[in-house]
Coordinates of N, CA and C in Angstrom, one line a residue:
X1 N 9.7 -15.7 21.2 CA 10.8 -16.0 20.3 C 11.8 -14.8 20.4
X2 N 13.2 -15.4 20.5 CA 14.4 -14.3 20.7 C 14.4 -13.7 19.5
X3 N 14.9 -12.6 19.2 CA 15.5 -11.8 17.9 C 16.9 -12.4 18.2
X4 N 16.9 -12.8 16.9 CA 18.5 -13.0 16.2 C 19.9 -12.0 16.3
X5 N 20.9 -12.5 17.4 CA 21.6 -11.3 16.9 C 22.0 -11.2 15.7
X6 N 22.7 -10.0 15.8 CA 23.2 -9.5 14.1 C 24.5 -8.5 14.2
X7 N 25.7 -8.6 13.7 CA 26.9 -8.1 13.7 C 26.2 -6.7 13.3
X8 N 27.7 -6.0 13.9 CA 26.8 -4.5 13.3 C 26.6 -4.3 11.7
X9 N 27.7 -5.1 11.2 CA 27.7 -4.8 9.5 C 26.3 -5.3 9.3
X10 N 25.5 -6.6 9.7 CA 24.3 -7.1 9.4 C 23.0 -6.2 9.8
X11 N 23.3 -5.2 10.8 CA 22.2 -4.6 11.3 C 22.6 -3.6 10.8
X12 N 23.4 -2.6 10.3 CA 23.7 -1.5 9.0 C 22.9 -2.1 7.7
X13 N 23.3 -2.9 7.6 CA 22.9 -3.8 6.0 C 20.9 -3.4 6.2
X14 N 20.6 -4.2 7.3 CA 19.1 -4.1 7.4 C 18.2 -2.9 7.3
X15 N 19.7 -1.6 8.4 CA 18.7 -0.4 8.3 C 18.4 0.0 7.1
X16 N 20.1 0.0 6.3 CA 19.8 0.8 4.9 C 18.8 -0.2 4.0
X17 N 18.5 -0.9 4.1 CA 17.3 -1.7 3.5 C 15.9 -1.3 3.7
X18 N 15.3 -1.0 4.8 CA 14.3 -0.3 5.1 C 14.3 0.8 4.8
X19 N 15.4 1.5 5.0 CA 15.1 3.1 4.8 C 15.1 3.1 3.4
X20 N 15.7 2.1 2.5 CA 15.4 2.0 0.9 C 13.9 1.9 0.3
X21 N 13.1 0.6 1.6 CA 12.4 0.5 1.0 C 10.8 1.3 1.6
X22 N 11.4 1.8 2.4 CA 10.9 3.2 2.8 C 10.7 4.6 2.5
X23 N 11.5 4.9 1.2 CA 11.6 5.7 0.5 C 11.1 5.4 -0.9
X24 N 11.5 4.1 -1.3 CA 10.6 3.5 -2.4 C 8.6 3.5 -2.2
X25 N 8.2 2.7 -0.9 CA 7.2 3.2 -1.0 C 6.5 4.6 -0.6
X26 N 7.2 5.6 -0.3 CA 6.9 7.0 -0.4 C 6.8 7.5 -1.5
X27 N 7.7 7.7 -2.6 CA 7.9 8.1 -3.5 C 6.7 7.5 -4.6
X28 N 6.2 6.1 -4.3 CA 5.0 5.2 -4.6 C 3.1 6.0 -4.0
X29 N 3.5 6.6 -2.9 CA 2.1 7.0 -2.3 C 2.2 9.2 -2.6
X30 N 3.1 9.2 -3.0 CA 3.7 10.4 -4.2 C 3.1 10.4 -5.0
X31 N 3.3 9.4 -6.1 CA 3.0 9.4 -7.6 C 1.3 8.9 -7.7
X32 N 0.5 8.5 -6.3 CA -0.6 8.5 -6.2 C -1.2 9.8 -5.5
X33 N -0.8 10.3 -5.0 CA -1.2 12.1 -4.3 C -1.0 12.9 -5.9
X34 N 0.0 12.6 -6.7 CA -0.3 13.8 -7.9 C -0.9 13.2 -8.7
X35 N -1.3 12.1 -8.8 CA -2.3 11.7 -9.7 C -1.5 11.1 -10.8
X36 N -0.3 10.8 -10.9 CA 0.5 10.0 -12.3 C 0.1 8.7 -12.1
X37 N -0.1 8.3 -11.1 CA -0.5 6.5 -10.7 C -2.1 6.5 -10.3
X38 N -2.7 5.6 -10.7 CA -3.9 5.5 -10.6 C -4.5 4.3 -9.6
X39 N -5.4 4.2 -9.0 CA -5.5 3.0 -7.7 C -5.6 1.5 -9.3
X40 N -6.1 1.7 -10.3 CA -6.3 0.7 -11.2 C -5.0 -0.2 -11.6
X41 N -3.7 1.0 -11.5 CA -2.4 0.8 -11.7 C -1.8 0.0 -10.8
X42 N -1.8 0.6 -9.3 CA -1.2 0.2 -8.5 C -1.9 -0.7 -8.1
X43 N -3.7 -1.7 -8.5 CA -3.7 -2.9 -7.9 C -3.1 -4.0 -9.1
X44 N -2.7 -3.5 -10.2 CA -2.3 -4.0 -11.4 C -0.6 -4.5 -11.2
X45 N 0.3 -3.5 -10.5 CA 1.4 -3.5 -10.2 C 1.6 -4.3 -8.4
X46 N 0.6 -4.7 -8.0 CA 0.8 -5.1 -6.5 C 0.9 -6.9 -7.2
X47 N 0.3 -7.6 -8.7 CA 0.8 -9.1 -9.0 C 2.1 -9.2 -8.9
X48 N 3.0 -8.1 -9.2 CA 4.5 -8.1 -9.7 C 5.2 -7.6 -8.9
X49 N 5.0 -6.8 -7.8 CA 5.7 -5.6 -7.2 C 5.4 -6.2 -5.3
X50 N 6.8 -6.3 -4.9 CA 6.1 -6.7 -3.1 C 6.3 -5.4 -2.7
X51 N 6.8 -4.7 -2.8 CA 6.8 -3.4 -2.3 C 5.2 -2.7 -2.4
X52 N 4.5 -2.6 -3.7 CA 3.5 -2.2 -3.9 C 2.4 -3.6 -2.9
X53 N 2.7 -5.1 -3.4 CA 2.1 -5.9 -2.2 C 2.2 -5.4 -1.0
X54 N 2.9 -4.8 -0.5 CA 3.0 -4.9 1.2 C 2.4 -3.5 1.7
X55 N 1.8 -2.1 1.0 CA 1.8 -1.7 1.6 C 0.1 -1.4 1.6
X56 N 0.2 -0.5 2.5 CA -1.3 -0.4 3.5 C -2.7 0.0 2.2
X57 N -4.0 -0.7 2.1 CA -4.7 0.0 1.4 C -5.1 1.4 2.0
X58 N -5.0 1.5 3.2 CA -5.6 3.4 4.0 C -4.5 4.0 3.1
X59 N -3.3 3.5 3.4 CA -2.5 4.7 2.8 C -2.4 4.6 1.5
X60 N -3.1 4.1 0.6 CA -3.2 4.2 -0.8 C -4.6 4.7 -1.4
X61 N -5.4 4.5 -0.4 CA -6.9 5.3 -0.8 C -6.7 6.8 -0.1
X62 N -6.1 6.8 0.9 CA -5.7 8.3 1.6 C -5.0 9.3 0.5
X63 N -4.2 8.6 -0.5 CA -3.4 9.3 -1.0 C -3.9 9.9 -2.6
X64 N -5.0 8.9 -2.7 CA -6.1 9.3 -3.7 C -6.5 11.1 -3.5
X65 N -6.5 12.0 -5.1 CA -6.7 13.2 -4.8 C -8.6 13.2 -4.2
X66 N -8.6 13.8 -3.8 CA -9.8 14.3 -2.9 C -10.7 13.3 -2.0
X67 N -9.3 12.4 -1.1 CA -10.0 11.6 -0.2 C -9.2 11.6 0.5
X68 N -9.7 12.4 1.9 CA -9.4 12.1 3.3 C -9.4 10.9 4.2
X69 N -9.2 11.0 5.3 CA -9.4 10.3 6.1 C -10.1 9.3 6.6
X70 N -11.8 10.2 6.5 CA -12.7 10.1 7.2 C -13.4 9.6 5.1
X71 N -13.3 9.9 4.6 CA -13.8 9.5 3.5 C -13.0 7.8 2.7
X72 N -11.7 8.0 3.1 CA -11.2 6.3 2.8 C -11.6 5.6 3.8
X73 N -11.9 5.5 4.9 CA -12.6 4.7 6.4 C -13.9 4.6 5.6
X74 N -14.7 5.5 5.6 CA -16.2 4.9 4.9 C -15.8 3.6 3.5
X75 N -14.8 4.5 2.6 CA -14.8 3.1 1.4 C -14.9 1.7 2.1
X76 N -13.5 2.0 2.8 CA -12.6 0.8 3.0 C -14.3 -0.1 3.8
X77 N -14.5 0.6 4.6 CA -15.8 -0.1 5.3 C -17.2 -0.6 4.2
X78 N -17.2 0.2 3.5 CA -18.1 -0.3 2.1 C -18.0 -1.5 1.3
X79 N -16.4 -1.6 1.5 CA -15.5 -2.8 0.8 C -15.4 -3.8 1.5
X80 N -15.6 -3.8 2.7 CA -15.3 -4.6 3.6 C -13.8 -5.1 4.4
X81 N -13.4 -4.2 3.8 CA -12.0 -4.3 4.1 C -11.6 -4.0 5.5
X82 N -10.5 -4.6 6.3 CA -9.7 -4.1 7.6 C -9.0 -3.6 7.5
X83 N -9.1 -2.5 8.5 CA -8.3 -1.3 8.3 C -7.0 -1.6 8.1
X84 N -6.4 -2.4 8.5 CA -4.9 -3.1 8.6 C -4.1 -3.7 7.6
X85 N -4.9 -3.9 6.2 CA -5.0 -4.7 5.4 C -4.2 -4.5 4.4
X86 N -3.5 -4.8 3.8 CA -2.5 -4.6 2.7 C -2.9 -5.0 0.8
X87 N -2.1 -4.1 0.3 CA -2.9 -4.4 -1.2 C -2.7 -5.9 -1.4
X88 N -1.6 -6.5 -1.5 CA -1.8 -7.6 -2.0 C -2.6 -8.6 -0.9
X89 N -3.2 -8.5 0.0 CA -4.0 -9.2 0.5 C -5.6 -9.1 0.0
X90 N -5.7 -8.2 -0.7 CA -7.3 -8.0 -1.2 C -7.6 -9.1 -2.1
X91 N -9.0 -9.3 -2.0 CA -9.4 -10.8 -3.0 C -10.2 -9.7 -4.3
X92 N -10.4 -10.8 -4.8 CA -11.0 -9.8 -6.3 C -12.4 -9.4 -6.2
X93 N -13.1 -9.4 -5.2 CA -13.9 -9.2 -4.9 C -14.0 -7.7 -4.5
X94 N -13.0 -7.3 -3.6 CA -12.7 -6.2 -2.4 C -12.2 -4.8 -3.3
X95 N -11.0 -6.1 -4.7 CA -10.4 -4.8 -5.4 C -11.8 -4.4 -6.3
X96 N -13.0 -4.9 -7.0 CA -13.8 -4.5 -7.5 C -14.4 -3.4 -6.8
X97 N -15.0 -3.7 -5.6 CA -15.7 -2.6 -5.1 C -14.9 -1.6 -4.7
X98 N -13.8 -1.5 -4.5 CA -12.8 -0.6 -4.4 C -12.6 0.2 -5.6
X99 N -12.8 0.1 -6.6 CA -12.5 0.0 -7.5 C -13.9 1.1 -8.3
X100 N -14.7 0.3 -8.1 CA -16.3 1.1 -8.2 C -16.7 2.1 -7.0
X101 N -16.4 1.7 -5.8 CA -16.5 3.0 -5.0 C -15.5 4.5 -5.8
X102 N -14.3 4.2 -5.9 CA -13.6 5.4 -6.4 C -13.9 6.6 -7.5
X103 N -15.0 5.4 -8.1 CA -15.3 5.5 -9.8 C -16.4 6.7 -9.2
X104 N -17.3 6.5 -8.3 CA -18.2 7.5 -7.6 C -18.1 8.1 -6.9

């Protein structure tokens, strides 16, 4: 399938869009590295929020204080989760153990 052209004003329009919403969810995986947002919050704000829906569970268990790399890959794998996987894609099942793994 071709990409759509786009006048330059439409493909300006698009970048500053991304880089909006690219800085919104930074500023989101921020307020989970210092600890003001909690994973209970942000699966609470992923019914309401597509920004918080769309983005990656690694990068929101990574951003958890005292979990690496190699320590969100073991959860996410405990949970059953794909590494690829986005919050709002998780069933209630996935956010539970996610949820209880953290608690431990």
């Amino acid at each position: 399938m071709a990409l759509p052209t786009m006048t330059a004003e439409q493909r300006s329009e698009a970048l500053a869009k991304a880089a909006a919403v690219r800085k919104a969810r930074s500023e989101l995986i921020e307020q989970i590295r210092k600890g003001s947002v909690s994973l209970s919050q942000v699966l609470e704000r992923a019914d309401k929020e597509d920004l918080v829906k769309k983005t990656k569970v690694a990068a929101v268990i990574k951003a958890l204080p005292g979990i690496g790399p190699v320590k969100a890959a073991k959860l996410m794998d405990e949970a059953e989760i794909p590494a690829d996987r986005r919050i709002g894609g998780l069933g209630s099942r996935q956010r539970a153990a996610l949820l209880e793994a953290i608690k431990n």
